[in-house]
Amino acid sequence: MNGTAAAAEDRVFAALANATRREVLRLLRERGPQPVQALADHFDMRRPSLSEHLKVLREAGLVSEQRSGRQRIYRLRAAPLAEVQDWLHPYERFWREQLKGLGDLLDRMPDDDRP
Amino acid sequence: MNGTAAAAEDRVFAALANATRREVLRLLRERGPQPVQALADHFDMRRPSLSEHLKVLREAGLVSEQRSGRQRIYRLRAAPLAEVQDWLHPYERFWREQLKGLGDLLDRMPDDDRP
DNA sequence: TTGACGCGTAGGGGATCGCCTACCTATTCT
DNA sequence: AGAATAGGTAGGCGATCCCCTACGCGTCAA
């Protein structure tokens, strides 16, 4: 593990920490590549602010831009999310154990006592 | 979707945005439940600062504390990470397509031209 | 060529983050 | 009881976040 990889991980998690940016990713996923203004229409926010969010997403590698005339088409780049999934993987057995523990508990409870 | 769920999602992503907090989760995962001082020993940081990180993790539901004498034993609570995985799921086909695209490209390239 | 359009950047301001040093409470040891 | 230990909270302070308005640059239209 080299410092560069750690910095990239940091940029991805930091990019995902903002609800507006997560919503941008969702829009690009559901509606495909779009220019900035089409994205901006979905938010109660001035366009330059959205541009800054797009910059954060770009620097995290989560979107790419492609110029087309005076527009810039933004496109989802999901590869860094695969690394987030890799990061999650070692935790999976923990949440499965805990959910299973809850299931076992419910199995041993009379129905009347269930929450 | 009831506002509360969105706020919970926000707290989880925000909690994961900090490298120290991700490292705390890793320590709890690899070494099991621990008191605060044992965790603090791994960081170049005063103990009260780590206490604040633990508070953020607690409010995101990612750790729980259990008092034992004058110690407080922190334990990993991975359930919110399952929700992160759920959030990732609709993106999975995108990164698979993109990785597959790279694979196809390599398949069509003579070995000498590969990066 | 002049103006309108699409979008990024500069710079400012308030809110929040992340660290610190003090300090407080609760528990345990002598 | 008094001292030591474990850990949370208060408050301060610089850095960063996230929004804004103003402006600059490139492209398309009249």
PDB file of C-alpha atoms (C1' of nucleotides) in Angstrom:
ATOM      1  CA  MET A   1       0.000   0.000   0.000  1.00  0.00           C
ATOM      2  CA  ASN A   2       1.517   3.277  -1.163  1.00  0.00           C
ATOM      3  CA  GLY A   3       0.540   6.712   0.098  1.00  0.00           C
ATOM      4  CA  THR A   4      -1.042   7.541  -3.238  1.00  0.00           C
ATOM      5  CA  ALA A   5      -3.629   4.797  -2.854  1.00  0.00           C
ATOM      6  CA  ALA A   6      -4.493   6.001   0.633  1.00  0.00           C
ATOM      7  CA  ALA A   7      -4.960   9.543  -0.676  1.00  0.00           C
ATOM      8  CA  ALA A   8      -7.226   8.260  -3.452  1.00  0.00           C
ATOM      9  CA  GLU A   9      -9.316   6.334  -0.926  1.00  0.00           C
ATOM     10  CA  ASP A  10      -9.582   9.484   1.128  1.00  0.00           C
ATOM     11  CA  ARG A  11     -10.761  11.525  -1.841  1.00  0.00           C
ATOM     12  CA  VAL A  12     -13.444   8.961  -2.698  1.00  0.00           C
ATOM     13  CA  PHE A  13     -14.850   8.727   0.828  1.00  0.00           C
ATOM     14  CA  ALA A  14     -14.705  12.512   1.168  1.00  0.00           C
ATOM     15  CA  ALA A  15     -16.545  12.942  -2.133  1.00  0.00           C
ATOM     16  CA  LEU A  16     -19.288  10.578  -0.976  1.00  0.00           C
ATOM     17  CA  ALA A  17     -19.705  12.459   2.301  1.00  0.00           C
ATOM     18  CA  ASN A  18     -21.924  15.077   0.657  1.00  0.00           C
ATOM     19  CA  ALA A  19     -25.583  14.399  -0.181  1.00  0.00           C
ATOM     20  CA  THR A  20     -25.557  16.656  -3.234  1.00  0.00           C
ATOM     21  CA  ARG A  21     -22.620  14.758  -4.712  1.00  0.00           C
ATOM     22  CA  ARG A  22     -24.263  11.398  -4.032  1.00  0.00           C
ATOM     23  CA  GLU A  23     -27.360  12.715  -5.772  1.00  0.00           C
ATOM     24  CA  VAL A  24     -25.275  13.761  -8.788  1.00  0.00           C
ATOM     25  CA  LEU A  25     -23.960  10.213  -9.034  1.00  0.00           C
ATOM     26  CA  ARG A  26     -27.500   8.878  -8.870  1.00  0.00           C
ATOM     27  CA  LEU A  27     -28.667  11.212 -11.640  1.00  0.00           C
ATOM     28  CA  LEU A  28     -25.776  10.187 -13.881  1.00  0.00           C
ATOM     29  CA  ARG A  29     -26.535   6.549 -13.168  1.00  0.00           C
ATOM     30  CA  GLU A  30     -30.271   6.785 -13.832  1.00  0.00           C
ATOM     31  CA  ARG A  31     -30.311   9.299 -16.668  1.00  0.00           C
ATOM     32  CA  GLY A  32     -26.937   8.797 -18.290  1.00  0.00           C
ATOM     33  CA  PRO A  33     -24.315  11.398 -19.239  1.00  0.00           C
ATOM     34  CA  GLN A  34     -25.496  14.999 -18.999  1.00  0.00           C
ATOM     35  CA  PRO A  35     -24.225  18.565 -19.295  1.00  0.00           C
ATOM     36  CA  VAL A  36     -23.844  20.673 -16.168  1.00  0.00           C
ATOM     37  CA  GLN A  37     -27.030  22.710 -16.503  1.00  0.00           C
ATOM     38  CA  ALA A  38     -29.217  19.607 -16.770  1.00  0.00           C
ATOM     39  CA  LEU A  39     -27.720  18.393 -13.505  1.00  0.00           C
ATOM     40  CA  ALA A  40     -28.000  21.794 -11.859  1.00  0.00           C
ATOM     41  CA  ASP A  41     -31.741  21.914 -12.560  1.00  0.00           C
ATOM     42  CA  HIS A  42     -32.259  19.243  -9.905  1.00  0.00           C
ATOM     43  CA  PHE A  43     -30.762  21.256  -7.076  1.00  0.00           C
ATOM     44  CA  ASP A  44     -31.701  24.321  -5.106  1.00  0.00           C
ATOM     45  CA  MET A  45     -28.244  25.753  -5.608  1.00  0.00           C
ATOM     46  CA  ARG A  46     -26.455  28.145  -7.997  1.00  0.00           C
ATOM     47  CA  ARG A  47     -24.614  26.599 -10.888  1.00  0.00           C
ATOM     48  CA  PRO A  48     -21.082  27.541  -9.762  1.00  0.00           C
ATOM     49  CA  SER A  49     -21.643  25.641  -6.518  1.00  0.00           C
ATOM     50  CA  LEU A  50     -22.559  22.558  -8.467  1.00  0.00           C
ATOM     51  CA  SER A  51     -19.446  23.056 -10.600  1.00  0.00           C
ATOM     52  CA  GLU A  52     -17.397  22.804  -7.423  1.00  0.00           C
ATOM     53  CA  HIS A  53     -19.111  19.569  -6.475  1.00  0.00           C
ATOM     54  CA  LEU A  54     -18.347  18.235  -9.938  1.00  0.00           C
ATOM     55  CA  LYS A  55     -14.707  19.154  -9.440  1.00  0.00           C
ATOM     56  CA  VAL A  56     -14.592  17.141  -6.210  1.00  0.00           C
ATOM     57  CA  LEU A  57     -16.186  14.183  -7.997  1.00  0.00           C
ATOM     58  CA  ARG A  58     -13.727  14.526 -10.887  1.00  0.00           C
ATOM     59  CA  GLU A  59     -10.721  14.573  -8.586  1.00  0.00           C
ATOM     60  CA  ALA A  60     -12.043  11.461  -6.882  1.00  0.00           C
ATOM     61  CA  GLY A  61     -12.312   9.780 -10.279  1.00  0.00           C
ATOM     62  CA  LEU A  62     -16.069   9.322  -9.893  1.00  0.00           C
ATOM     63  CA  VAL A  63     -17.039  11.299 -12.988  1.00  0.00           C
ATOM     64  CA  SER A  64     -15.340  12.267 -16.238  1.00  0.00           C
ATOM     65  CA  GLU A  65     -16.049  15.204 -18.486  1.00  0.00           C
ATOM     66  CA  GLN A  66     -16.123  15.320 -22.243  1.00  0.00           C
ATOM     67  CA  ARG A  67     -16.376  18.633 -24.079  1.00  0.00           C
ATOM     68  CA  SER A  68     -19.019  18.939 -26.740  1.00  0.00           C
ATOM     69  CA  GLY A  69     -19.242  22.429 -28.179  1.00  0.00           C
ATOM     70  CA  ARG A  70     -19.736  24.753 -25.274  1.00  0.00           C
ATOM     71  CA  GLN A  71     -21.168  22.034 -23.124  1.00  0.00           C
ATOM     72  CA  ARG A  72     -19.286  19.626 -20.885  1.00  0.00           C
ATOM     73  CA  ILE A  73     -20.875  16.242 -20.669  1.00  0.00           C
ATOM     74  CA  TYR A  74     -20.388  14.540 -17.330  1.00  0.00           C
ATOM     75  CA  ARG A  75     -20.367  10.766 -17.153  1.00  0.00           C
ATOM     76  CA  LEU A  76     -20.365   8.347 -14.224  1.00  0.00           C
ATOM     77  CA  ARG A  77     -17.076   6.559 -13.533  1.00  0.00           C
ATOM     78  CA  ALA A  78     -17.977   3.837 -11.079  1.00  0.00           C
ATOM     79  CA  ALA A  79     -14.572   2.166 -10.747  1.00  0.00           C
ATOM     80  CA  PRO A  80     -13.669   3.914  -7.470  1.00  0.00           C
ATOM     81  CA  LEU A  81     -16.906   2.576  -6.009  1.00  0.00           C
ATOM     82  CA  ALA A  82     -15.589  -0.921  -6.591  1.00  0.00           C
ATOM     83  CA  GLU A  83     -12.767  -0.012  -4.239  1.00  0.00           C
ATOM     84  CA  VAL A  84     -15.288   1.113  -1.662  1.00  0.00           C
ATOM     85  CA  GLN A  85     -16.920  -2.274  -1.977  1.00  0.00           C
ATOM     86  CA  ASP A  86     -13.524  -3.910  -1.479  1.00  0.00           C
ATOM     87  CA  TRP A  87     -13.085  -1.774   1.609  1.00  0.00           C
ATOM     88  CA  LEU A  88     -16.455  -2.967   2.907  1.00  0.00           C
ATOM     89  CA  HIS A  89     -15.789  -6.620   2.295  1.00  0.00           C
ATOM     90  CA  PRO A  90     -13.919  -7.527   5.514  1.00  0.00           C
ATOM     91  CA  TYR A  91     -16.830  -6.064   7.514  1.00  0.00           C
ATOM     92  CA  GLU A  92     -19.443  -8.206   5.818  1.00  0.00           C
ATOM     93  CA  ARG A  93     -19.127 -11.181   8.139  1.00  0.00           C
ATOM     94  CA  PHE A  94     -19.693  -8.855  11.090  1.00  0.00           C
ATOM     95  CA  TRP A  95     -22.998  -7.472   9.900  1.00  0.00           C
ATOM     96  CA  ARG A  96     -24.110 -10.945   8.828  1.00  0.00           C
ATOM     97  CA  GLU A  97     -23.307 -12.313  12.278  1.00  0.00           C
ATOM     98  CA  GLN A  98     -25.158  -9.472  13.940  1.00  0.00           C
ATOM     99  CA  LEU A  99     -28.199  -9.788  11.708  1.00  0.00           C
ATOM    100  CA  LYS A 100     -28.149 -13.547  12.184  1.00  0.00           C
ATOM    101  CA  GLY A 101     -27.927 -12.992  15.951  1.00  0.00           C
ATOM    102  CA  LEU A 102     -31.059 -10.881  15.737  1.00  0.00           C
ATOM    103  CA  GLY A 103     -32.781 -13.562  13.686  1.00  0.00           C
ATOM    104  CA  ASP A 104     -31.860 -16.256  16.208  1.00  0.00           C
ATOM    105  CA  LEU A 105     -33.138 -14.073  19.010  1.00  0.00           C
ATOM    106  CA  LEU A 106     -36.462 -13.605  17.257  1.00  0.00           C
ATOM    107  CA  ASP A 107     -36.621 -17.353  16.601  1.00  0.00           C
ATOM    108  CA  ARG A 108     -36.338 -18.024  20.312  1.00  0.00           C
ATOM    109  CA  MET A 109     -38.906 -15.384  21.305  1.00  0.00           C
ATOM    110  CA  PRO A 110     -42.631 -16.017  21.642  1.00  0.00           C
ATOM    111  CA  ASP A 111     -44.423 -13.926  19.041  1.00  0.00           C
ATOM    112  CA  ASP A 112     -46.086 -11.788  21.695  1.00  0.00           C
ATOM    113  CA  ASP A 113     -42.750 -10.496  22.945  1.00  0.00           C
ATOM    114  CA  ARG A 114     -41.449  -9.386  19.573  1.00  0.00           C
ATOM    115  CA  PRO A 115     -40.893  -5.648  19.030  1.00  0.00           C
TER     116      PRO A 115
ATOM    117  CA  MET B   1     -37.935   7.125   2.493  1.00  0.00           C
ATOM    118  CA  ASN B   2     -38.550   9.149   5.620  1.00  0.00           C
ATOM    119  CA  GLY B   3     -36.050  11.946   6.170  1.00  0.00           C
ATOM    120  CA  THR B   4     -34.717  10.128   9.193  1.00  0.00           C
ATOM    121  CA  ALA B   5     -33.238   7.451   6.973  1.00  0.00           C
ATOM    122  CA  ALA B   6     -31.619  10.100   4.805  1.00  0.00           C
ATOM    123  CA  ALA B   7     -30.101  11.723   7.879  1.00  0.00           C
ATOM    124  CA  ALA B   8     -28.785   8.349   9.052  1.00  0.00           C
ATOM    125  CA  GLU B   9     -27.221   7.728   5.659  1.00  0.00           C
ATOM    126  CA  ASP B  10     -25.611  11.140   5.851  1.00  0.00           C
ATOM    127  CA  ARG B  11     -24.158  10.427   9.283  1.00  0.00           C
ATOM    128  CA  VAL B  12     -22.682   7.124   8.120  1.00  0.00           C
ATOM    129  CA  PHE B  13     -21.039   8.555   5.011  1.00  0.00           C
ATOM    130  CA  ALA B  14     -19.799  11.544   7.000  1.00  0.00           C
ATOM    131  CA  ALA B  15     -18.341   9.248   9.659  1.00  0.00           C
ATOM    132  CA  LEU B  16     -16.484   7.259   7.005  1.00  0.00           C
ATOM    133  CA  ALA B  17     -15.038  10.412   5.452  1.00  0.00           C
ATOM    134  CA  ASN B  18     -12.264  10.578   8.047  1.00  0.00           C
ATOM    135  CA  ALA B  19      -9.200   8.304   7.867  1.00  0.00           C
ATOM    136  CA  THR B  20      -8.807   8.118  11.646  1.00  0.00           C
ATOM    137  CA  ARG B  21     -12.377   6.902  12.051  1.00  0.00           C
ATOM    138  CA  ARG B  22     -11.938   4.293   9.306  1.00  0.00           C
ATOM    139  CA  GLU B  23      -8.808   3.130  11.093  1.00  0.00           C
ATOM    140  CA  VAL B  24     -10.752   2.825  14.371  1.00  0.00           C
ATOM    141  CA  LEU B  25     -13.244   0.568  12.613  1.00  0.00           C
ATOM    142  CA  ARG B  26     -10.384  -1.541  11.253  1.00  0.00           C
ATOM    143  CA  LEU B  27      -8.849  -1.905  14.711  1.00  0.00           C
ATOM    144  CA  LEU B  28     -12.158  -2.975  16.222  1.00  0.00           C
ATOM    145  CA  ARG B  29     -12.627  -5.425  13.389  1.00  0.00           C
ATOM    146  CA  GLU B  30      -9.152  -6.966  13.605  1.00  0.00           C
ATOM    147  CA  ARG B  31      -8.573  -6.857  17.355  1.00  0.00           C
ATOM    148  CA  GLY B  32     -12.080  -6.995  18.740  1.00  0.00           C
ATOM    149  CA  PRO B  33     -13.729  -4.771  21.363  1.00  0.00           C
ATOM    150  CA  GLN B  34     -11.345  -2.450  23.172  1.00  0.00           C
ATOM    151  CA  PRO B  35     -11.306   0.405  25.694  1.00  0.00           C
ATOM    152  CA  VAL B  36     -10.545   3.910  24.511  1.00  0.00           C
ATOM    153  CA  GLN B  37      -6.914   4.066  25.610  1.00  0.00           C
ATOM    154  CA  ALA B  38      -6.007   0.899  23.691  1.00  0.00           C
ATOM    155  CA  LEU B  39      -7.419   2.510  20.562  1.00  0.00           C
ATOM    156  CA  ALA B  40      -5.764   5.838  21.254  1.00  0.00           C
ATOM    157  CA  ASP B  41      -2.331   4.190  21.431  1.00  0.00           C
ATOM    158  CA  HIS B  42      -2.467   3.673  17.666  1.00  0.00           C
ATOM    159  CA  PHE B  43      -2.826   7.336  16.828  1.00  0.00           C
ATOM    160  CA  ASP B  44      -0.624  10.386  16.987  1.00  0.00           C
ATOM    161  CA  MET B  45      -3.388  12.327  18.663  1.00  0.00           C
ATOM    162  CA  ARG B  46      -4.499  13.252  22.189  1.00  0.00           C
ATOM    163  CA  ARG B  47      -7.138  11.091  23.781  1.00  0.00           C
ATOM    164  CA  PRO B  48      -9.939  13.696  23.875  1.00  0.00           C
ATOM    165  CA  SER B  49      -9.677  14.044  20.094  1.00  0.00           C
ATOM    166  CA  LEU B  50     -10.148  10.328  19.700  1.00  0.00           C
ATOM    167  CA  SER B  51     -13.115  10.525  22.079  1.00  0.00           C
ATOM    168  CA  GLU B  52     -14.719  12.958  19.656  1.00  0.00           C
ATOM    169  CA  HIS B  53     -14.159  10.581  16.766  1.00  0.00           C
ATOM    170  CA  LEU B  54     -15.749   7.809  18.817  1.00  0.00           C
ATOM    171  CA  LYS B  55     -18.746  10.060  19.400  1.00  0.00           C
ATOM    172  CA  VAL B  56     -19.180  10.553  15.649  1.00  0.00           C
ATOM    173  CA  LEU B  57     -18.949   6.796  15.111  1.00  0.00           C
ATOM    174  CA  ARG B  58     -21.447   6.175  17.906  1.00  0.00           C
ATOM    175  CA  GLU B  59     -23.957   8.640  16.485  1.00  0.00           C
ATOM    176  CA  ALA B  60     -23.603   6.939  13.106  1.00  0.00           C
ATOM    177  CA  GLY B  61     -24.356   3.609  14.776  1.00  0.00           C
ATOM    178  CA  LEU B  62     -20.982   2.187  13.733  1.00  0.00           C
ATOM    179  CA  VAL B  63     -19.766   1.430  17.255  1.00  0.00           C
ATOM    180  CA  SER B  64     -21.388   0.797  20.597  1.00  0.00           C
ATOM    181  CA  GLU B  65     -19.962   1.304  24.053  1.00  0.00           C
ATOM    182  CA  GLN B  66     -20.325  -0.904  27.066  1.00  0.00           C
ATOM    183  CA  ARG B  67     -19.149   0.272  30.467  1.00  0.00           C
ATOM    184  CA  SER B  68     -16.925  -2.041  32.432  1.00  0.00           C
ATOM    185  CA  GLY B  69     -15.686  -0.504  35.642  1.00  0.00           C
ATOM    186  CA  ARG B  70     -14.056   2.764  34.718  1.00  0.00           C
ATOM    187  CA  GLN B  71     -13.415   1.621  31.189  1.00  0.00           C
ATOM    188  CA  ARG B  72     -15.731   1.909  28.205  1.00  0.00           C
ATOM    189  CA  ILE B  73     -15.391  -0.946  25.812  1.00  0.00           C
ATOM    190  CA  TYR B  74     -16.035   0.000  22.214  1.00  0.00           C
ATOM    191  CA  ARG B  75     -17.353  -2.597  19.824  1.00  0.00           C
ATOM    192  CA  LEU B  76     -17.853  -2.602  16.072  1.00  0.00           C
ATOM    193  CA  ARG B  77     -21.459  -2.324  14.860  1.00  0.00           C
ATOM    194  CA  ALA B  78     -21.282  -3.159  11.173  1.00  0.00           C
ATOM    195  CA  ALA B  79     -24.996  -2.969  10.329  1.00  0.00           C
ATOM    196  CA  PRO B  80     -24.817   0.551   8.876  1.00  0.00           C
ATOM    197  CA  LEU B  81     -22.108  -0.680   6.526  1.00  0.00           C
ATOM    198  CA  ALA B  82     -24.626  -3.101   5.068  1.00  0.00           C
ATOM    199  CA  GLU B  83     -26.639  -0.051   4.088  1.00  0.00           C
ATOM    200  CA  VAL B  84     -23.593   1.403   2.394  1.00  0.00           C
ATOM    201  CA  GLN B  85     -23.297  -1.795   0.427  1.00  0.00           C
ATOM    202  CA  ASP B  86     -26.965  -1.506  -0.516  1.00  0.00           C
ATOM    203  CA  TRP B  87     -26.261   2.034  -1.663  1.00  0.00           C
ATOM    204  CA  LEU B  88     -23.383   0.766  -3.810  1.00  0.00           C
ATOM    205  CA  HIS B  89     -25.349  -2.014  -5.420  1.00  0.00           C
ATOM    206  CA  PRO B  90     -27.018  -0.112  -8.293  1.00  0.00           C
ATOM    207  CA  TYR B  91     -23.561   1.121  -9.367  1.00  0.00           C
ATOM    208  CA  GLU B  92     -22.100  -2.343  -9.585  1.00  0.00           C
ATOM    209  CA  ARG B  93     -23.127  -3.012 -13.176  1.00  0.00           C
ATOM    210  CA  PHE B  94     -21.429   0.239 -14.212  1.00  0.00           C
ATOM    211  CA  TRP B  95     -18.032  -0.624 -12.847  1.00  0.00           C
ATOM    212  CA  ARG B  96     -18.333  -4.179 -14.184  1.00  0.00           C
ATOM    213  CA  GLU B  97     -19.138  -2.841 -17.644  1.00  0.00           C
ATOM    214  CA  GLN B  98     -16.223  -0.467 -17.479  1.00  0.00           C
ATOM    215  CA  LEU B  99     -13.782  -3.097 -16.244  1.00  0.00           C
ATOM    216  CA  LYS B 100     -15.084  -5.501 -18.850  1.00  0.00           C
ATOM    217  CA  GLY B 101     -14.566  -2.811 -21.488  1.00  0.00           C
ATOM    218  CA  LEU B 102     -10.957  -2.565 -20.405  1.00  0.00           C
ATOM    219  CA  GLY B 103     -10.631  -6.343 -20.537  1.00  0.00           C
ATOM    220  CA  ASP B 104     -12.079  -6.472 -24.058  1.00  0.00           C
ATOM    221  CA  LEU B 105      -9.704  -3.752 -25.143  1.00  0.00           C
ATOM    222  CA  LEU B 106      -6.732  -5.692 -23.809  1.00  0.00           C
ATOM    223  CA  ASP B 107      -8.036  -8.845 -25.516  1.00  0.00           C
ATOM    224  CA  ARG B 108      -7.962  -7.062 -28.859  1.00  0.00           C
ATOM    225  CA  MET B 109      -4.492  -5.601 -28.385  1.00  0.00           C
ATOM    226  CA  PRO B 110      -1.243  -7.305 -29.377  1.00  0.00           C
ATOM    227  CA  ASP B 111       0.764  -8.039 -26.248  1.00  0.00           C
ATOM    228  CA  ASP B 112       3.496  -5.616 -27.259  1.00  0.00           C
ATOM    229  CA  ASP B 113       1.100  -2.685 -27.185  1.00  0.00           C
ATOM    230  CA  ARG B 114      -0.196  -3.315 -23.690  1.00  0.00           C
ATOM    231  CA  PRO B 115       0.533  -0.700 -21.047  1.00  0.00           C
TER     232      PRO B 115
ATOM    233  C1'  DT C   1     -18.280  40.885 -35.105  1.00  0.00           C
ATOM    234  C1'  DT C   2     -21.116  41.334 -31.470  1.00  0.00           C
ATOM    235  C1'  DG C   3     -23.895  39.223 -28.255  1.00  0.00           C
ATOM    236  C1'  DA C   4     -25.728  35.237 -25.831  1.00  0.00           C
ATOM    237  C1'  DC C   5     -24.780  30.885 -23.839  1.00  0.00           C
ATOM    238  C1'  DG C   6     -22.264  27.147 -21.061  1.00  0.00           C
ATOM    239  C1'  DC C   7     -19.204  26.576 -17.664  1.00  0.00           C
ATOM    240  C1'  DG C   8     -15.107  27.188 -14.806  1.00  0.00           C
ATOM    241  C1'  DT C   9     -12.540  30.107 -11.341  1.00  0.00           C
ATOM    242  C1'  DA C  10     -11.709  33.858  -7.839  1.00  0.00           C
ATOM    243  C1'  DG C  11     -12.700  35.457  -3.678  1.00  0.00           C
ATOM    244  C1'  DG C  12     -15.571  36.178   0.388  1.00  0.00           C
ATOM    245  C1'  DG C  13     -18.241  34.638   4.424  1.00  0.00           C
ATOM    246  C1'  DG C  14     -20.497  31.695   7.718  1.00  0.00           C
ATOM    247  C1'  DA C  15     -20.627  26.937   9.433  1.00  0.00           C
ATOM    248  C1'  DT C  16     -18.382  22.893  10.553  1.00  0.00           C
ATOM    249  C1'  DC C  17     -14.194  19.968  11.283  1.00  0.00           C
ATOM    250  C1'  DG C  18     -10.401  18.377  13.816  1.00  0.00           C
ATOM    251  C1'  DC C  19      -7.064  19.292  16.756  1.00  0.00           C
ATOM    252  C1'  DC C  20      -5.560  21.128  21.252  1.00  0.00           C
ATOM    253  C1'  DT C  21      -5.473  22.208  26.663  1.00  0.00           C
ATOM    254  C1'  DA C  22      -8.294  22.442  30.743  1.00  0.00           C
ATOM    255  C1'  DC C  23     -11.427  20.494  33.522  1.00  0.00           C
ATOM    256  C1'  DC C  24     -15.103  17.366  35.373  1.00  0.00           C
ATOM    257  C1'  DT C  25     -17.155  12.902  36.880  1.00  0.00           C
ATOM    258  C1'  DA C  26     -16.954   8.103  38.031  1.00  0.00           C
ATOM    259  C1'  DT C  27     -14.398   4.207  39.504  1.00  0.00           C
ATOM    260  C1'  DT C  28     -10.594   1.788  41.662  1.00  0.00           C
ATOM    261  C1'  DC C  29      -6.544   1.378  44.638  1.00  0.00           C
ATOM    262  C1'  DT C  30      -3.921   2.268  48.969  1.00  0.00           C
TER     263       DT C  30
ATOM    264  C1'  DA D   1     -10.550   9.373  52.754  1.00  0.00           C
ATOM    265  C1'  DG D   2      -7.249  10.628  49.259  1.00  0.00           C
ATOM    266  C1'  DA D   3      -4.749   9.661  45.037  1.00  0.00           C
ATOM    267  C1'  DA D   4      -4.644   7.609  40.671  1.00  0.00           C
ATOM    268  C1'  DT D   5      -6.939   6.018  36.476  1.00  0.00           C
ATOM    269  C1'  DA D   6     -10.385   6.030  32.476  1.00  0.00           C
ATOM    270  C1'  DG D   7     -12.731   8.817  29.681  1.00  0.00           C
ATOM    271  C1'  DG D   8     -16.183  12.432  28.434  1.00  0.00           C
ATOM    272  C1'  DT D   9     -17.057  17.658  27.864  1.00  0.00           C
ATOM    273  C1'  DA D  10     -16.025  22.781  27.295  1.00  0.00           C
ATOM    274  C1'  DG D  11     -14.064  26.090  24.764  1.00  0.00           C
ATOM    275  C1'  DG D  12     -10.584  27.988  21.632  1.00  0.00           C
ATOM    276  C1'  DC D  13      -8.396  28.187  17.144  1.00  0.00           C
ATOM    277  C1'  DG D  14      -6.864  27.437  12.469  1.00  0.00           C
ATOM    278  C1'  DA D  15      -8.276  24.773   8.333  1.00  0.00           C
ATOM    279  C1'  DT D  16     -11.638  23.236   5.402  1.00  0.00           C
ATOM    280  C1'  DC D  17     -16.414  22.988   3.614  1.00  0.00           C
ATOM    281  C1'  DC D  18     -20.143  24.828   1.070  1.00  0.00           C
ATOM    282  C1'  DC D  19     -22.612  28.303  -0.343  1.00  0.00           C
ATOM    283  C1'  DC D  20     -22.744  32.870  -2.718  1.00  0.00           C
ATOM    284  C1'  DT D  21     -21.689  36.871  -6.432  1.00  0.00           C
ATOM    285  C1'  DA D  22     -18.599  38.578  -9.875  1.00  0.00           C
ATOM    286  C1'  DC D  23     -15.990  37.645 -13.611  1.00  0.00           C
ATOM    287  C1'  DG D  24     -13.209  35.298 -17.445  1.00  0.00           C
ATOM    288  C1'  DC D  25     -12.916  32.200 -21.400  1.00  0.00           C
ATOM    289  C1'  DG D  26     -14.422  29.560 -25.266  1.00  0.00           C
ATOM    290  C1'  DT D  27     -18.275  28.518 -28.520  1.00  0.00           C
ATOM    291  C1'  DC D  28     -22.400  29.298 -31.186  1.00  0.00           C
ATOM    292  C1'  DA D  29     -25.817  32.522 -33.390  1.00  0.00           C
ATOM    293  C1'  DA D  30     -27.361  36.838 -35.613  1.00  0.00           C
TER     294       DA D  30
END
